[in-house]
Amino acid sequence: MEKTFLMVKPDGVQRNLVGEIVARFERKGFKLAGAKLMVIPSTLAEQHYGEHSDKPFFGELVDFITSGPVFAMVWEGEEVIATARQMMGATKPQDAVPGTIRGDFGVTVGKNVIHGSDSPESAEREINLFFNEDQMVDYKKENLAWVY
Ligand code: DAT
Ligand code: MG
């Protein structure tokens, strides 16, 4: 089953949105495979956002993502990578449709509440950056017979 890396950003943690965001993916029918509250070291932040290292906002982005605890998660399910991106909403808040996480909770492009992997390659890369194999849980979820 496909896996993706999702993370409630420091603004989402401070705004008490962890439960709200976890609930959306749970209710959708996806399965939580790993989760931890952590403060991201700046070296990890620079690796995670490496594709943006030449952008003018890179320094600000690294400062923001390391500014407080994040809630890092691995979620599992059919087409979970693309579907989670849809559930998150667009990067720019003015393009994020109401009903999506960013559409409902984000106002600025920087403080947009959630990160999610944008492709199978980035999902694998980001899961490996944030989680060791022994930090993920492989288990049977009985309600999935009613999802699939
Ligand atoms: P996404 O988070 O939707 O994958 P991205 O990978 O293009 O978006 O950018 C990563 C983060 O960087 C994004 O969530 C917020 C920030 N960011 C993107 N574009 C920005 C900009 N023009 N100014 C400031 N921050 C920006
Ligand atoms: Mg991205």
Coordinates of N, CA, C and O and ligand atoms in Angstrom, one line a residue:
M1 N 0.9 -1.2 0.0 CA 0.0 0.0 0.0 C 0.9 1.2 0.0 O 1.9 1.3 0.6
E2 N 0.4 2.3 -0.7 CA 1.2 3.5 -0.8 C 1.3 4.2 0.5 O 0.4 4.2 1.3
K3 N 2.5 4.9 0.8 CA 2.7 5.6 2.0 C 3.0 7.1 1.6 O 3.7 7.3 0.6
T4 N 2.7 8.0 2.5 CA 3.1 9.4 2.3 C 3.5 10.0 3.6 O 3.2 9.5 4.7
F5 N 4.3 11.1 3.5 CA 4.8 11.8 4.7 C 4.0 13.1 4.8 O 3.9 13.9 3.9
L6 N 3.3 13.3 6.0 CA 2.6 14.5 6.2 C 3.1 15.1 7.5 O 3.5 14.3 8.4
M7 N 3.0 16.4 7.6 CA 3.5 17.0 8.8 C 2.7 18.3 9.2 O 2.5 19.1 8.3
V8 N 2.1 18.3 10.4 CA 1.5 19.6 10.8 C 2.7 20.5 11.2 O 3.5 20.2 12.0
K9 N 2.7 21.7 10.5 CA 3.8 22.6 10.7 C 3.7 23.3 12.1 O 2.6 23.2 12.7
P10 N 4.7 24.1 12.5 CA 4.7 24.7 13.8 C 3.4 25.6 14.0 O 2.9 25.7 15.1
D11 N 2.9 26.3 13.0 CA 1.7 27.1 13.1 C 0.5 26.2 13.4 O -0.3 26.6 14.2
G12 N 0.4 25.1 12.8 CA -0.7 24.2 13.0 C -0.7 23.6 14.4 O -1.7 23.5 15.1
V13 N 0.5 23.3 15.0 CA 0.7 22.8 16.3 C 0.2 23.9 17.3 O -0.6 23.7 18.2
Q14 N 0.8 25.1 17.1 CA 0.4 26.2 18.0 C -1.0 26.6 18.0 O -1.6 27.0 19.0
R15 N -1.7 26.4 16.8 CA -3.1 26.7 16.7 C -4.0 25.6 17.0 O -5.2 25.6 16.7
N16 N -3.5 24.5 17.7 CA -4.3 23.4 18.1 C -5.0 22.6 17.0 O -6.1 22.2 17.1
L17 N -4.3 22.5 15.9 CA -4.9 21.9 14.7 C -4.5 20.4 14.5 O -4.9 19.8 13.5
V18 N -3.6 19.9 15.4 CA -3.1 18.5 15.2 C -4.3 17.5 15.2 O -4.4 16.7 14.3
G19 N -5.2 17.6 16.2 CA -6.3 16.7 16.2 C -7.3 16.8 15.0 O -7.7 15.8 14.5
E20 N -7.5 18.0 14.7 CA -8.4 18.3 13.5 C -7.8 17.7 12.2 O -8.5 17.1 11.4
I21 N -6.5 17.8 12.1 CA -5.9 17.4 10.8 C -5.8 15.8 10.8 O -6.1 15.2 9.9
V22 N -5.4 15.3 12.0 CA -5.3 13.8 12.1 C -6.7 13.2 11.8 O -6.9 12.3 11.1
A23 N -7.8 13.9 12.4 CA -9.1 13.4 12.2 C -9.6 13.3 10.8 O -10.2 12.4 10.3
R24 N -9.1 14.3 10.0 CA -9.5 14.3 8.6 C -9.0 13.1 7.8 O -9.7 12.5 7.0
F25 N -7.7 12.8 8.1 CA -7.2 11.6 7.4 C -7.7 10.3 7.9 O -7.9 9.4 7.2
E26 N -8.0 10.3 9.2 CA -8.6 9.1 9.8 C -10.0 8.8 9.2 O -10.3 7.7 8.8
R27 N -10.8 9.9 9.2 CA -12.2 9.7 8.7 C -12.2 9.4 7.2 O -13.1 8.7 6.8
K28 N -11.2 9.9 6.5 CA -11.2 9.6 5.1 C -11.0 8.1 4.8 O -11.6 7.5 3.9
G29 N -10.3 7.4 5.7 CA -10.1 6.0 5.6 C -8.7 5.6 5.4 O -8.4 4.4 5.1
F30 N -7.8 6.5 5.6 CA -6.4 6.2 5.6 C -5.9 5.7 6.9 O -6.6 5.8 7.9
K31 N -4.7 5.0 6.9 CA -4.2 4.3 8.1 C -2.9 5.0 8.6 O -2.0 5.2 7.8
L32 N -2.9 5.4 9.8 CA -1.7 6.0 10.4 C -0.6 4.9 10.6 O -0.9 3.9 11.3
A33 N 0.6 5.1 10.1 CA 1.6 4.1 10.2 C 2.8 4.6 11.1 O 3.6 3.8 11.5
G34 N 2.8 5.9 11.4 CA 3.8 6.4 12.3 C 3.5 7.9 12.6 O 2.9 8.5 11.8
A35 N 3.9 8.3 13.8 CA 3.7 9.7 14.2 C 4.6 10.1 15.3 O 4.9 9.3 16.2
K36 N 5.1 11.3 15.2 CA 5.9 11.9 16.4 C 5.9 13.4 16.4 O 5.9 14.0 15.4
L37 N 5.9 13.9 17.6 CA 6.0 15.4 17.9 C 7.5 15.6 18.0 O 8.2 14.9 18.8
M38 N 8.0 16.6 17.2 CA 9.5 16.8 17.3 C 9.8 18.2 16.9 O 9.0 18.9 16.2
V39 N 11.0 18.7 17.3 CA 11.5 20.0 16.8 C 12.5 19.6 15.7 O 13.5 18.8 16.0
I40 N 12.4 20.1 14.5 CA 13.3 19.7 13.4 C 14.6 20.4 13.6 O 14.7 21.7 13.6
P41 N 15.7 19.7 13.6 CA 17.0 20.3 13.6 C 17.2 21.0 12.2 O 16.7 20.6 11.2
S42 N 18.0 22.1 12.2 CA 18.1 22.9 11.0 C 18.8 22.1 9.8 O 18.4 22.2 8.7
T43 N 19.7 21.2 10.1 CA 20.3 20.3 9.0 C 19.2 19.5 8.4 O 19.2 19.3 7.1
L44 N 18.3 18.9 9.2 CA 17.2 18.1 8.6 C 16.2 19.0 7.8 O 15.8 18.6 6.7
A45 N 16.0 20.2 8.3 CA 15.1 21.1 7.6 C 15.7 21.5 6.2 O 15.0 21.5 5.2
E46 N 17.0 21.7 6.2 CA 17.6 22.1 4.9 C 17.6 20.9 4.0 O 17.4 21.1 2.8
Q47 N 17.7 19.7 4.5 CA 17.6 18.5 3.6 C 16.2 18.3 3.1 O 16.0 18.1 1.9
H48 N 15.3 18.4 4.0 CA 13.9 18.2 3.7 C 13.4 19.2 2.6 O 12.7 18.8 1.6
Y49 N 13.8 20.5 2.7 CA 13.4 21.5 1.7 C 14.5 21.8 0.7 O 14.6 22.9 0.1
G50 N 15.4 20.8 0.5 CA 16.6 21.0 -0.4 C 16.2 21.5 -1.8 O 17.0 22.3 -2.4
E51 N 15.1 21.0 -2.3 CA 14.7 21.5 -3.7 C 14.4 23.0 -3.7 O 14.4 23.6 -4.8
H52 N 14.3 23.6 -2.6 CA 14.0 25.1 -2.6 C 15.2 25.9 -2.1 O 15.1 27.1 -1.9
S53 N 16.4 25.2 -2.1 CA 17.6 25.9 -1.5 C 18.0 27.2 -2.2 O 18.7 28.0 -1.7
D54 N 17.7 27.3 -3.5 CA 18.1 28.5 -4.3 C 16.9 29.5 -4.3 O 17.1 30.5 -5.0
K55 N 15.8 29.3 -3.7 CA 14.7 30.2 -3.7 C 15.0 31.3 -2.7 O 15.6 31.1 -1.6
P56 N 14.4 32.5 -2.9 CA 14.6 33.7 -2.0 C 14.0 33.4 -0.6 O 14.5 34.0 0.3
F57 N 13.0 32.6 -0.6 CA 12.3 32.4 0.7 C 12.9 31.2 1.5 O 12.4 30.8 2.6
F58 N 14.1 30.6 1.0 CA 14.6 29.4 1.7 C 14.9 29.6 3.2 O 14.6 28.8 4.0
G59 N 15.7 30.7 3.5 CA 16.1 31.0 4.8 C 14.9 31.1 5.8 O 14.8 30.5 6.9
E60 N 13.9 31.8 5.3 CA 12.7 32.1 6.1 C 11.9 30.7 6.3 O 11.4 30.5 7.4
L61 N 11.9 29.9 5.2 CA 11.3 28.6 5.3 C 11.9 27.7 6.4 O 11.2 27.1 7.2
V62 N 13.2 27.6 6.4 CA 14.0 26.8 7.3 C 13.8 27.4 8.7 O 13.5 26.6 9.7
D63 N 13.8 28.7 8.9 CA 13.6 29.3 10.2 C 12.2 29.0 10.7 O 12.0 28.6 11.9
F64 N 11.2 29.0 9.8 CA 9.8 28.8 10.3 C 9.6 27.3 10.7 O 9.1 27.0 11.7
I65 N 10.1 26.4 9.8 CA 9.8 25.0 10.1 C 10.6 24.5 11.3 O 10.2 23.5 11.9
T66 N 11.6 25.2 11.7 CA 12.4 24.8 12.9 C 12.0 25.6 14.2 O 12.6 25.5 15.2
S67 N 11.0 26.5 14.0 CA 10.7 27.5 15.1 C 9.9 26.9 16.2 O 9.7 27.6 17.2
G68 N 9.4 25.7 16.1 CA 8.6 25.1 17.2 C 8.3 23.6 16.8 O 8.7 23.2 15.7
P69 N 7.7 22.9 17.7 CA 7.4 21.5 17.3 C 6.5 21.3 16.1 O 5.6 22.1 15.9
V70 N 6.8 20.3 15.4 CA 5.9 19.8 14.3 C 5.4 18.4 14.6 O 5.9 17.8 15.5
F71 N 4.3 18.0 14.0 CA 3.8 16.7 14.2 C 3.9 15.9 12.9 O 3.2 16.1 11.9
A72 N 5.0 15.1 12.9 CA 5.3 14.3 11.7 C 4.6 13.0 11.6 O 4.5 12.3 12.7
M73 N 4.1 12.6 10.5 CA 3.3 11.4 10.3 C 3.6 10.7 9.0 O 3.9 11.3 8.0
V74 N 3.4 9.4 9.1 CA 3.3 8.6 7.9 C 1.9 8.0 7.8 O 1.4 7.4 8.8
W75 N 1.3 8.2 6.6 CA -0.1 7.7 6.4 C 0.0 6.7 5.2 O 0.7 7.0 4.3
E76 N -0.9 5.8 5.3 CA -0.9 4.7 4.3 C -2.3 4.5 3.7 O -3.3 4.7 4.4
G77 N -2.3 4.2 2.4 CA -3.6 4.0 1.7 C -3.5 4.0 0.2 O -2.5 4.5 -0.3
E78 N -4.5 3.6 -0.5 CA -4.6 3.6 -1.9 C -4.5 5.1 -2.4 O -5.3 5.9 -2.0
E79 N -3.6 5.4 -3.3 CA -3.4 6.8 -3.8 C -3.3 7.8 -2.7 O -3.8 9.0 -2.9
V80 N -2.7 7.5 -1.6 CA -2.7 8.4 -0.5 C -1.9 9.7 -0.8 O -2.2 10.8 -0.3
I81 N -0.8 9.6 -1.6 CA 0.0 10.7 -1.9 C -0.8 11.8 -2.6 O -0.8 13.0 -2.1
A82 N -1.4 11.5 -3.7 CA -2.1 12.5 -4.4 C -3.4 12.9 -3.7 O -3.7 14.1 -3.7
T83 N -4.0 12.0 -3.0 CA -5.3 12.3 -2.3 C -5.0 13.3 -1.1 O -5.7 14.2 -0.9
A84 N -3.9 13.0 -0.4 CA -3.5 13.9 0.7 C -3.2 15.3 0.2 O -3.6 16.3 0.8
R85 N -2.6 15.4 -1.0 CA -2.3 16.7 -1.5 C -3.6 17.5 -1.8 O -3.8 18.7 -1.6
Q86 N -4.6 16.7 -2.3 CA -5.9 17.3 -2.6 C -6.6 17.8 -1.3 O -7.2 18.9 -1.2
M87 N -6.4 16.9 -0.3 CA -7.1 17.3 1.0 C -6.4 18.5 1.7 O -7.0 19.2 2.4
M88 N -5.1 18.6 1.4 CA -4.3 19.8 2.0 C -4.7 21.1 1.3 O -4.8 22.1 2.0
G89 N -4.9 21.1 0.0 CA -5.2 22.3 -0.7 C -3.9 22.9 -1.3 O -2.8 22.5 -0.9
A90 N -4.1 23.9 -2.2 CA -3.0 24.5 -2.9 C -2.0 25.2 -1.9 O -2.4 25.7 -0.8
T91 N -0.8 25.4 -2.4 CA 0.2 26.1 -1.6 C -0.2 27.5 -1.2 O 0.0 28.0 -0.1
K92 N -0.6 28.3 -2.3 CA -1.0 29.7 -2.0 C -2.4 29.7 -1.4 O -3.4 29.1 -2.0
P93 N -2.6 30.3 -0.3 CA -3.8 30.3 0.4 C -5.0 30.9 -0.5 O -6.1 30.4 -0.4
Q94 N -4.7 31.8 -1.3 CA -5.8 32.3 -2.2 C -6.3 31.3 -3.2 O -7.4 31.5 -3.7
D95 N -5.5 30.3 -3.5 CA -5.9 29.2 -4.4 C -6.4 28.0 -3.7 O -6.9 27.1 -4.3
A96 N -6.2 28.0 -2.4 CA -6.7 26.8 -1.6 C -8.2 26.9 -1.4 O -8.7 27.8 -0.7
V97 N -8.9 25.9 -1.9 CA -10.3 25.9 -1.9 C -10.8 25.6 -0.5 O -10.3 24.7 0.2
P98 N -11.9 26.3 -0.1 CA -12.5 26.0 1.2 C -12.9 24.5 1.2 O -13.3 23.9 0.2
G99 N -12.7 23.9 2.4 CA -13.0 22.4 2.5 C -11.7 21.7 2.6 O -11.6 20.6 3.2
T100 N -10.6 22.3 2.0 CA -9.3 21.7 2.2 C -8.6 22.3 3.5 O -9.1 23.3 4.0
I101 N -7.6 21.6 3.9 CA -7.0 22.1 5.2 C -6.4 23.5 5.1 O -6.7 24.3 5.9
R102 N -5.7 23.7 4.0 CA -5.1 25.1 3.8 C -6.2 26.1 3.5 O -6.2 27.3 3.9
G103 N -7.2 25.6 2.8 CA -8.4 26.5 2.4 C -9.2 26.9 3.7 O -9.7 28.0 3.8
D104 N -9.2 26.0 4.6 CA -10.0 26.3 5.8 C -9.2 27.0 6.9 O -9.7 27.8 7.7
F105 N -7.8 26.8 6.9 CA -7.1 27.3 8.1 C -5.9 28.2 7.7 O -5.3 28.8 8.6
G106 N -5.5 28.3 6.5 CA -4.3 29.1 6.1 C -4.7 30.5 5.5 O -5.6 30.6 4.8
V107 N -3.8 31.5 5.8 CA -4.1 32.8 5.3 C -2.8 33.3 4.5 O -3.0 34.0 3.5
T108 N -1.7 32.9 4.9 CA -0.4 33.3 4.2 C 0.3 32.1 3.6 O 0.1 30.9 4.1
V109 N 1.1 32.3 2.6 CA 1.8 31.2 1.9 C 2.8 30.5 2.8 O 3.0 29.3 2.8
G110 N 3.5 31.2 3.7 CA 4.4 30.6 4.6 C 3.8 29.8 5.7 O 4.1 28.6 5.8
K111 N 2.8 30.4 6.4 CA 2.1 29.7 7.5 C 0.9 29.0 6.9 O -0.2 29.4 7.1
N112 N 1.2 27.8 6.2 CA 0.1 27.1 5.6 C -0.2 25.8 6.2 O -0.7 24.9 5.6
V113 N 0.2 25.6 7.5 CA -0.4 24.6 8.4 C 0.1 23.2 8.2 O 0.3 22.4 9.2
I114 N 0.3 22.7 7.0 CA 0.6 21.3 6.7 C 1.6 21.2 5.6 O 1.5 21.9 4.6
H115 N 2.4 20.1 5.7 CA 3.3 19.7 4.6 C 2.8 18.3 4.2 O 2.4 17.5 5.0
G116 N 2.9 18.0 2.9 CA 2.6 16.7 2.4 C 3.5 16.4 1.2 O 3.7 17.3 0.3
S117 N 4.0 15.2 1.1 CA 4.8 14.8 -0.1 C 4.1 14.9 -1.4 O 2.9 14.7 -1.4
D118 N 4.8 15.4 -2.4 CA 4.1 15.7 -3.7 C 4.3 14.6 -4.8 O 3.8 14.8 -5.9
S119 N 5.0 13.5 -4.5 CA 5.2 12.5 -5.5 C 5.7 11.2 -4.8 O 6.1 11.3 -3.6
P120 N 5.6 10.0 -5.4 CA 6.1 8.8 -4.8 C 7.6 8.9 -4.4 O 8.0 8.5 -3.4
E121 N 8.4 9.6 -5.3 CA 9.8 9.8 -5.0 C 10.0 10.7 -3.7 O 10.8 10.3 -2.9
S122 N 9.3 11.8 -3.6 CA 9.5 12.6 -2.4 C 8.9 11.9 -1.2 O 9.4 12.1 -0.1
A123 N 7.9 11.2 -1.4 CA 7.3 10.5 -0.2 C 8.4 9.5 0.4 O 8.6 9.5 1.6
E124 N 9.0 8.7 -0.5 CA 10.0 7.8 0.0 C 11.2 8.5 0.6 O 11.7 8.2 1.7
R125 N 11.6 9.6 0.0 CA 12.7 10.4 0.5 C 12.4 11.0 1.9 O 13.2 10.9 2.8
E126 N 11.2 11.6 2.0 CA 10.9 12.3 3.2 C 10.6 11.3 4.3 O 10.9 11.6 5.5
I127 N 9.9 10.2 4.1 CA 9.7 9.2 5.1 C 11.0 8.7 5.7 O 11.2 8.6 6.9
N128 N 12.0 8.4 4.8 CA 13.3 8.0 5.2 C 14.1 9.0 6.0 O 14.8 8.7 6.9
L129 N 13.9 10.3 5.6 CA 14.5 11.4 6.4 C 14.0 11.5 7.8 O 14.8 11.8 8.7
F130 N 12.7 11.3 8.0 CA 12.1 11.6 9.3 C 11.9 10.3 10.2 O 11.7 10.5 11.4
F131 N 11.7 9.2 9.6 CA 11.4 8.0 10.3 C 12.3 6.8 10.1 O 12.6 6.5 8.9
N132 N 12.8 6.2 11.2 CA 13.5 4.9 11.1 C 12.5 3.8 10.9 O 11.3 4.0 11.3
E133 N 12.9 2.7 10.4 CA 12.0 1.6 10.1 C 11.3 1.2 11.5 O 10.1 1.0 11.5
D134 N 12.0 1.2 12.6 CA 11.4 0.8 13.9 C 10.5 1.9 14.5 O 10.0 1.7 15.6
Q135 N 10.4 3.0 13.8 CA 9.5 4.0 14.3 C 8.1 4.0 13.6 O 7.2 4.8 13.9
M136 N 8.0 3.0 12.7 CA 6.7 2.9 12.0 C 6.1 1.5 12.5 O 6.8 0.6 12.9
V137 N 4.8 1.5 12.4 CA 4.1 0.3 13.0 C 3.3 -0.3 11.8 O 2.5 0.3 11.1
D138 N 3.5 -1.6 11.7 CA 2.8 -2.4 10.7 C 1.7 -3.2 11.4 O 2.1 -4.0 12.3
Y139 N 0.5 -2.9 11.2 CA -0.6 -3.6 11.9 C -1.8 -3.7 11.0 O -1.9 -3.0 10.0
K140 N -2.7 -4.5 11.5 CA -3.9 -4.8 10.7 C -5.0 -3.9 11.3 O -5.2 -3.8 12.5
K141 N -5.7 -3.1 10.4 CA -6.8 -2.2 10.9 C -8.1 -2.8 10.4 O -8.3 -2.9 9.2
E142 N -8.9 -3.3 11.3 CA -10.1 -4.1 11.0 C -11.1 -3.3 10.1 O -11.8 -3.9 9.3
N143 N -11.2 -2.0 10.4 CA -12.2 -1.2 9.6 C -11.9 -1.1 8.1 O -12.8 -0.6 7.4
L144 N -10.7 -1.4 7.7 CA -10.3 -1.2 6.3 C -11.1 -2.1 5.4 O -11.3 -1.7 4.2
A145 N -11.7 -3.2 5.9 CA -12.6 -4.0 5.1 C -13.8 -3.2 4.6 O -14.5 -3.5 3.7
W146 N -14.1 -2.1 5.4 CA -15.3 -1.3 5.1 C -14.9 -0.1 4.3 O -15.7 0.8 4.0
V147 N -13.6 0.1 4.0 CA -13.1 1.2 3.2 C -12.8 0.7 1.7 O -13.1 1.4 0.8
Y148 N -12.2 -0.5 1.7 CA -11.8 -1.0 0.4 C -12.8 -2.1 -0.1 O -13.3 -2.9 0.7
Ligands
DAT1 P1 4.0 22.7 -0.9 O1 4.2 22.9 0.6 O2 2.6 23.0 -1.3 O3 4.6 21.5 -1.4 P2 6.3 24.1 -2.1 O4 7.0 22.7 -2.1 O5 6.3 24.8 -3.4 O6 4.8 23.9 -1.6 O7 6.9 25.0 -1.1 C1 7.3 24.6 0.2 C2 6.9 25.6 1.2 O8 7.6 26.8 1.0 C3 5.4 26.1 1.1 O9 4.5 25.2 1.8 C4 5.4 27.4 1.7 C5 6.8 27.9 1.3 N1 6.7 28.8 0.1 C6 6.5 28.3 -1.2 N2 6.4 29.4 -2.0 C7 6.7 30.5 -1.3 C8 6.8 31.9 -1.6 N3 6.7 32.3 -2.8 N4 7.1 32.7 -0.6 C9 7.3 32.3 0.7 N5 7.1 31.0 1.0 C10 6.9 30.1 0.1
MG2 MG 6.5 20.8 -1.7

